[in-house]
Each structure stands twice: as structure tokens, then as C-alpha cells.
Amino acid sequence: METHPPLAGPFAIGTFSAGNGPAFPGLVTGDRVLDLRTVPALGAPDPTTRLTTRVLLERWDTALPLLHDAAGSVEGTWLPLAELRVHAPVEPRQILQSGANYRTHVIDLAVAHEPADGRPAEQVRAEVAAMMDRRAAEDRPYVFIGLPSSVTGPYDDVVIPAWCAKPDWELELAAVIGRPAFRVPAEHALEHVAAYTIANDLTARELVFRRDMPEIGTDWLRAKNAPTFTPLGPYLVPSAFVADPGDLRVTLRLNGEAMQDESTKDMIFDVARLVSYVSQTVELFPGDLVLTGSPAGNGMHWGRLLRPGDVMEGTITGLGVQRNRCVAEPPPMTGPSSVTGPSSVTGPSPREA
């Protein structure tokens, strides 16, 4: 795999820091990053407001032409990308996540886990495919809520909690909201998507279903929201540069071996339908994420779950690459100053792109 696969379009934006300095929004093109704080035209409208990628998204219609101008200018402070730390590209207010949205993935799960009752696998496969056709016709995606506190950077370590027995990967295309969206029709939904990025929606498989409360169903809070369980980025690639979000290659490699490798063509509900569906209930704000589901090939499919020392590399056509090493949660401190529970997990160690 290429170390730096090409980005769609002439530039992308992200969040960076140099040394121990504060994080700042930057425009990346090639191997250089423009510190957007040094571009006067992009300054925050309120001088007391710190410029961030989310501030840019809040005025995306005016910011995008200015970003085009800045990308072709020699003005401002340009820095070598290799000397910067790359953070998650945006701090979302809300994360909406689609489940069971790739046909092949859902069919594989059904064949593997549904009782066949004497039916051959091909019959089960055909029945599940027909069920998904009904879902698509009825316009009923399955969407749940994620927490922003699970987000980590595209090159940061993923901390596997001590209690997590079955950590798994799920690489996904994420749509990043620009214009606020509330009850928008599908035919206008993409007008509210400012950019796309990569998300890895890690899951503790053993916690998805509550054995003590089977009538409740899934427990996504515990299964998906541990700190560092949503590596995000590396960058926000403007939607204007992505010709067709329904025709992108989603690939995850584990220790160099391809585990997921599928096209977004396999989605049951495309980006526009997902954004529209979510907006019928939830008001979406600039910087919010709509994750679009994960294709076939997660760890449960392969019988190979994540372990400390594993390295995940995720790419989506034109959106760059994220690379995360898995580490074990450090043992809790002992003594009167010790803190136990999730808050004792140390933050990800700085890692350069």
C-alpha cells in the first residue's frame, strides 16, 4: 500500500500541531501544510473565537473559495507535513452511525449466524438479499448515536480496554456536515455535506447484545464508545472534489494484509438517503459526522480480532490513509492518588504522520 495515497482534489483541510504547540487548522497540499491562522481572510469572525476546522465548516460556503485561493498562494506560513502531528480533523458535536448498510456484509453475517433450519446457505443468502431489498424500498436505515469522546487521531494509538475481549474493526466513509440540515429531502441532502473523511468504528463485539436484558437489544454505548474507539481522518476532503461518494474503495489492512476491500457501491442506503433520514429526526450542525456503515471483512468474519501490537491501515479512495497501532490499556495506578475506570486510560501517544 502507498504510504501517502493521492488525495482527491488539489487540497484538503485538517488539524495539526507542531511540537508542544496548540492545535491549529491547516490546508494540506502535497507534503506541505498552510497554517490557516496566518491567512487573514479566513480569520474567525469573532476575534475571541479560536479558528478551528469546525469554525470553517460553519461558514463553508464562503470559506471554500478562500481555501482555493490560499492553496495557490505563497502567502501565509507553510510548514512541512512530516514535522507536524496530525490530529482528528474535526471535533464533531454529534456522531450518527449507520449499521448493517452493506449488502455483502449483512448477507455474510446472516449465513454465518442465522440458524439454517436445514436450508442451504444459498437459500439463506437469497432470503436475506430479498429482505434488504424490502428495507431499501421502505427507506428504513438503521442508525444509532456515537459519542465524540471516542474520537482519536488518524495516527494515534488505539487503547484496548482491559475489559474488552473481542475488539473489532469497521472502516467507514464518514460524511461531514457543512450547512445545517433538518428535514431535508434526499435530493438535496448532499448540498449539506461539506466534506468526507475516514472513520474506523471499533466495536467490542462481546458487549453488543445485553445477555441480562435480551428484550432491550443492542448496547452501543458500551460496545462502541470507549476512548480512542473512533480513529478519524486524516483530513477533510471537500465534497466538491469527490465525484461520486457511491463509488469509492474502502480498504482496511491488518498488519499489511487486506481484510476489508469493498466499494461503496455495495451500500444499501447511499450518503444522500442516510443524511436525509437522520435529518428527519435530528438537527445536524456543521462538523457533525454521519458514518455510513462498514463493508464485509471485519474480524468476526475472519475469526481474527484485534490484539495489542496490531497495526490497522485504512484507506478510502481519494481520502488518504489512517494508521493506528493497538495497545493494551495500562494497569491502574495503585495508592491513594489512583483513579480507576475509563477515566484512568491514558491519552494516545503523539505519533507523526
XYZ file of C-alpha atoms in Angstrom:
353
model
C 0.000 0.000 0.000
C 1.161 3.533 -0.728
C 2.394 5.429 2.326
C 0.639 8.585 1.126
C -2.124 7.660 -1.362
C -3.226 10.614 -3.503
C -5.992 12.876 -2.272
C -8.967 13.797 -4.409
C -8.639 17.406 -5.476
C -5.879 19.970 -5.005
C -6.091 20.224 -1.210
C -7.720 19.017 1.985
C -8.026 20.528 5.447
C -7.118 19.082 8.805
C -5.974 19.789 12.333
C -2.262 19.833 13.147
C 0.233 20.787 15.828
C 3.958 21.427 15.917
C 5.939 20.209 18.907
C 4.078 21.065 22.101
C 2.194 23.916 20.447
C -1.587 24.226 20.220
C -3.595 22.508 17.531
C -4.446 24.613 14.504
C -6.415 24.204 11.271
C -4.295 23.660 8.198
C -4.629 23.240 4.463
C -2.620 20.294 3.174
C -1.387 20.022 -0.380
C 1.344 17.569 -1.295
C 3.889 17.456 1.523
C 3.141 20.951 2.855
C 0.602 22.418 5.263
C -0.581 26.024 5.298
C -1.316 27.289 8.812
C -4.745 28.801 8.220
C -4.360 31.083 11.226
C -1.918 33.060 9.072
C -4.469 33.692 6.301
C -6.231 36.948 7.281
C -9.261 36.339 5.066
C -10.034 33.136 6.994
C -9.838 34.655 10.470
C -12.622 33.797 12.891
C -15.476 36.341 12.612
C -15.277 36.936 16.366
C -11.717 37.797 17.479
C -12.330 35.920 20.736
C -13.109 32.710 18.813
C -10.262 30.310 18.093
C -10.084 29.301 14.441
C -10.798 25.581 14.007
C -11.956 23.378 11.182
C -15.434 23.439 12.712
C -15.466 27.247 12.554
C -14.562 26.942 8.864
C -17.372 24.434 8.330
C -19.833 26.817 9.976
C -19.245 29.256 7.090
C -18.283 26.721 4.453
C -19.968 28.455 1.525
C -17.707 31.490 1.950
C -14.671 29.606 3.289
C -14.284 27.154 0.389
C -13.471 29.792 -2.286
C -10.991 31.379 0.132
C -9.354 27.986 0.673
C -8.993 27.613 -3.093
C -7.245 30.984 -3.206
C -4.992 30.133 -0.264
C -3.946 26.815 -1.818
C -2.495 28.644 -4.803
C -0.858 31.444 -2.849
C 2.656 31.793 -1.460
C 1.368 33.953 1.382
C 0.919 32.634 4.893
C 3.054 30.203 6.849
C 3.736 26.923 5.056
C 5.123 24.025 7.120
C 6.485 20.568 6.213
C 3.792 17.947 6.802
C 6.394 15.464 8.058
C 7.207 17.754 11.000
C 3.623 18.024 12.248
C 1.350 15.855 14.317
C -1.939 15.120 12.573
C -4.968 15.203 14.871
C -8.555 14.174 14.213
C -9.599 16.688 11.546
C -12.721 17.968 13.325
C -14.379 17.879 16.745
C -17.971 16.857 15.991
C -20.894 17.797 18.171
C -22.798 14.683 17.096
C -21.925 11.355 15.504
C -24.672 9.388 13.768
C -23.714 5.868 12.743
C -25.371 3.584 10.229
C -25.375 -0.145 10.846
C -25.988 -3.096 8.513
C -25.652 -0.898 5.421
C -23.548 -3.073 3.082
C -25.353 -5.900 1.312
C -22.465 -8.374 1.244
C -21.655 -7.723 4.901
C -25.230 -8.340 6.062
C -25.588 -11.459 3.906
C -22.316 -12.900 5.220
C -23.395 -12.261 8.812
C -26.756 -13.919 8.227
C -25.238 -17.006 6.621
C -22.711 -17.291 9.445
C -25.032 -16.683 12.381
C -28.662 -17.402 11.464
C -29.913 -20.925 12.173
C -30.247 -22.532 8.762
C -33.056 -24.925 9.812
C -31.925 -27.292 7.105
C -31.846 -24.582 4.440
C -28.773 -24.487 2.199
C -26.538 -21.444 2.518
C -27.586 -20.169 -0.907
C -31.235 -20.140 0.166
C -30.399 -18.165 3.304
C -28.339 -15.785 1.183
C -31.232 -15.238 -1.256
C -33.749 -14.685 1.547
C -31.544 -12.100 3.261
C -30.944 -10.324 -0.060
C -34.718 -10.097 -0.565
C -35.122 -8.732 2.968
C -32.568 -5.999 2.237
C -34.381 -5.094 -0.965
C -37.510 -4.559 1.150
C -35.534 -2.404 3.613
C -34.227 -0.263 0.786
C -37.697 0.130 -0.737
C -39.200 1.136 2.633
C -36.378 3.685 3.208
C -35.607 2.497 6.734
C -31.879 2.698 7.510
C -30.647 1.585 10.921
C -28.863 4.463 12.677
C -27.562 4.895 16.225
C -25.642 7.548 18.149
C -21.901 7.661 18.850
C -20.036 9.845 21.320
C -17.440 12.467 20.330
C -15.298 11.393 23.299
C -14.454 8.185 21.397
C -12.719 10.125 18.588
C -8.941 9.921 18.272
C -6.410 10.934 15.653
C -5.630 9.066 12.434
C -2.145 8.041 13.608
C -2.776 7.735 17.351
C -2.698 4.501 19.301
C -5.965 2.653 19.877
C -6.202 1.620 23.523
C -7.873 -1.762 24.015
C -9.594 -1.629 27.414
C -8.737 -4.346 29.909
C -12.384 -5.442 29.916
C -12.632 -5.751 26.108
C -12.421 -9.390 24.995
C -13.420 -9.071 21.321
C -12.223 -5.763 19.814
C -13.043 -5.491 16.120
C -12.561 -3.014 13.267
C -15.134 -1.397 10.957
C -13.710 1.035 8.401
C -16.294 3.523 7.143
C -16.845 6.507 4.894
C -17.889 9.498 7.012
C -19.869 12.434 5.646
C -19.053 15.752 7.350
C -21.882 18.265 7.603
C -21.404 21.856 6.452
C -24.756 23.591 6.096
C -27.151 22.775 8.971
C -29.626 20.087 7.966
C -33.098 19.462 9.352
C -35.778 17.533 7.482
C -34.025 17.798 4.157
C -35.158 15.613 1.246
C -32.698 13.105 -0.168
C -32.419 15.004 -3.453
C -30.955 17.990 -1.569
C -29.091 16.170 1.203
C -25.643 16.259 -0.423
C -25.853 20.070 -0.514
C -25.370 19.870 3.264
C -22.257 17.656 3.101
C -19.110 19.794 3.139
C -16.510 17.038 3.104
C -15.718 13.359 3.502
C -13.240 11.605 5.740
C -12.324 8.143 7.047
C -13.610 6.677 10.313
C -12.861 3.356 11.966
C -15.819 2.416 14.149
C -14.209 -0.007 16.590
C -16.517 -2.389 18.415
C -16.325 -4.591 21.497
C -18.269 -7.482 19.981
C -18.988 -9.242 23.250
C -20.904 -6.190 24.505
C -23.175 -5.563 21.522
C -26.043 -7.607 22.966
C -27.094 -7.486 26.627
C -27.461 -11.051 27.832
C -29.091 -9.830 31.037
C -31.677 -7.792 29.078
C -32.208 -9.542 25.738
C -35.520 -7.787 25.187
C -33.700 -4.424 25.017
C -31.461 -5.439 22.128
C -28.161 -3.745 21.337
C -25.968 -1.802 23.771
C -23.986 0.542 21.529
C -22.878 2.728 24.436
C -20.601 0.068 25.878
C -19.791 -1.670 22.616
C -18.538 1.315 20.612
C -17.695 4.339 22.731
C -14.515 3.622 24.672
C -11.829 6.318 24.392
C -9.875 6.024 21.089
C -12.522 3.716 19.551
C -13.187 6.093 16.628
C -9.969 6.916 14.764
C -10.867 9.767 12.424
C -9.135 11.305 9.413
C -6.532 12.108 8.355
C -8.212 15.021 6.583
C -11.464 16.563 5.454
C -11.598 16.292 1.678
C -14.132 18.790 0.292
C -17.153 17.079 -1.220
C -16.650 19.161 -4.360
C -13.547 17.049 -5.045
C -15.303 13.681 -4.573
C -17.026 12.939 -7.859
C -19.179 10.079 -6.559
C -19.268 9.035 -2.882
C -21.142 5.956 -4.074
C -18.110 4.672 -5.962
C -15.157 4.693 -3.546
C -12.941 1.800 -2.471
C -12.911 1.088 1.277
C -9.855 -0.943 2.316
C -8.576 -1.951 5.736
C -5.318 -3.822 6.168
C -4.320 -5.554 9.377
C -0.558 -5.885 9.702
C -0.327 -5.409 5.934
C -2.986 -7.982 4.974
C -6.213 -6.787 3.339
C -9.230 -7.658 5.497
C -11.860 -5.262 4.115
C -11.816 -4.295 0.436
C -15.174 -3.251 -0.964
C -16.788 -0.444 -2.948
C -19.321 1.963 -1.505
C -21.491 0.782 -4.419
C -22.442 -2.079 -2.071
C -24.262 0.308 0.289
C -27.955 -0.342 0.767
C -28.611 3.337 1.554
C -26.346 5.899 -0.073
C -24.970 9.024 1.604
C -27.852 11.233 0.491
C -30.507 8.880 1.854
C -28.669 8.458 5.159
C -28.234 12.204 5.706
C -31.864 12.817 4.777
C -33.101 10.014 7.037
C -31.118 11.233 10.040
C -32.226 14.833 9.470
C -35.898 13.867 9.750
C -35.306 13.401 13.497
C -32.011 15.108 14.359
C -30.916 18.630 13.517
C -27.431 18.282 12.049
C -24.850 21.011 12.618
C -21.562 21.911 10.924
C -18.879 19.390 11.808
C -21.315 16.601 12.665
C -20.487 13.174 11.261
C -22.744 10.692 9.502
C -20.949 7.343 9.343
C -22.232 5.202 6.506
C -21.633 1.650 7.705
C -18.833 -0.833 7.164
C -18.361 -3.392 4.389
C -17.723 -7.097 4.740
C -14.478 -8.330 6.219
C -14.434 -7.418 9.876
C -12.683 -9.514 12.489
C -15.682 -11.679 13.323
C -15.847 -12.717 9.676
C -12.195 -13.778 9.670
C -12.150 -15.204 13.192
C -9.284 -12.819 13.957
C -9.897 -9.983 16.409
C -7.585 -7.155 17.407
C -4.642 -7.694 19.740
C -2.047 -5.350 21.258
C 0.689 -4.775 18.693
C -1.634 -4.981 15.681
C -1.484 -2.136 13.164
C -4.590 -1.138 11.200
C -4.222 0.825 7.959
C -7.398 2.231 6.478
C -7.792 3.891 3.097
C -10.721 5.192 1.091
C -10.253 6.378 -2.477
C -9.067 9.984 -2.502
C -9.308 10.470 1.265
C -5.814 9.462 2.369
C -4.747 6.822 4.871
C -5.028 6.372 8.616
C -2.714 4.107 10.552
C -3.347 3.054 14.155
C -1.405 0.737 16.422
C -3.321 -1.224 19.053
C -2.012 -1.111 22.617
C -3.235 -2.643 25.854
C -4.748 -0.414 28.482
C -2.095 0.290 31.126
C -2.731 -1.295 34.523
C -4.409 1.021 37.031
C -2.207 3.015 39.356
C -2.085 1.949 42.979
C -2.037 4.169 46.011
C -4.201 6.986 47.380
C -3.980 9.066 44.190
C -5.030 6.276 41.857
C -8.054 6.639 39.616
C -9.960 3.637 38.330
C -12.387 3.138 35.491
C -12.429 4.539 31.986
C -11.054 7.922 33.090
C -7.753 6.264 34.005
C -6.998 5.401 30.374
C -4.062 7.461 29.232
C -4.414 9.512 26.096
C -2.875 8.397 22.829
C 0.833 8.924 22.464
C 1.895 11.558 19.932
C 2.706 9.992 16.584
C 3.693 11.813 13.470
C 2.137 11.247 10.085
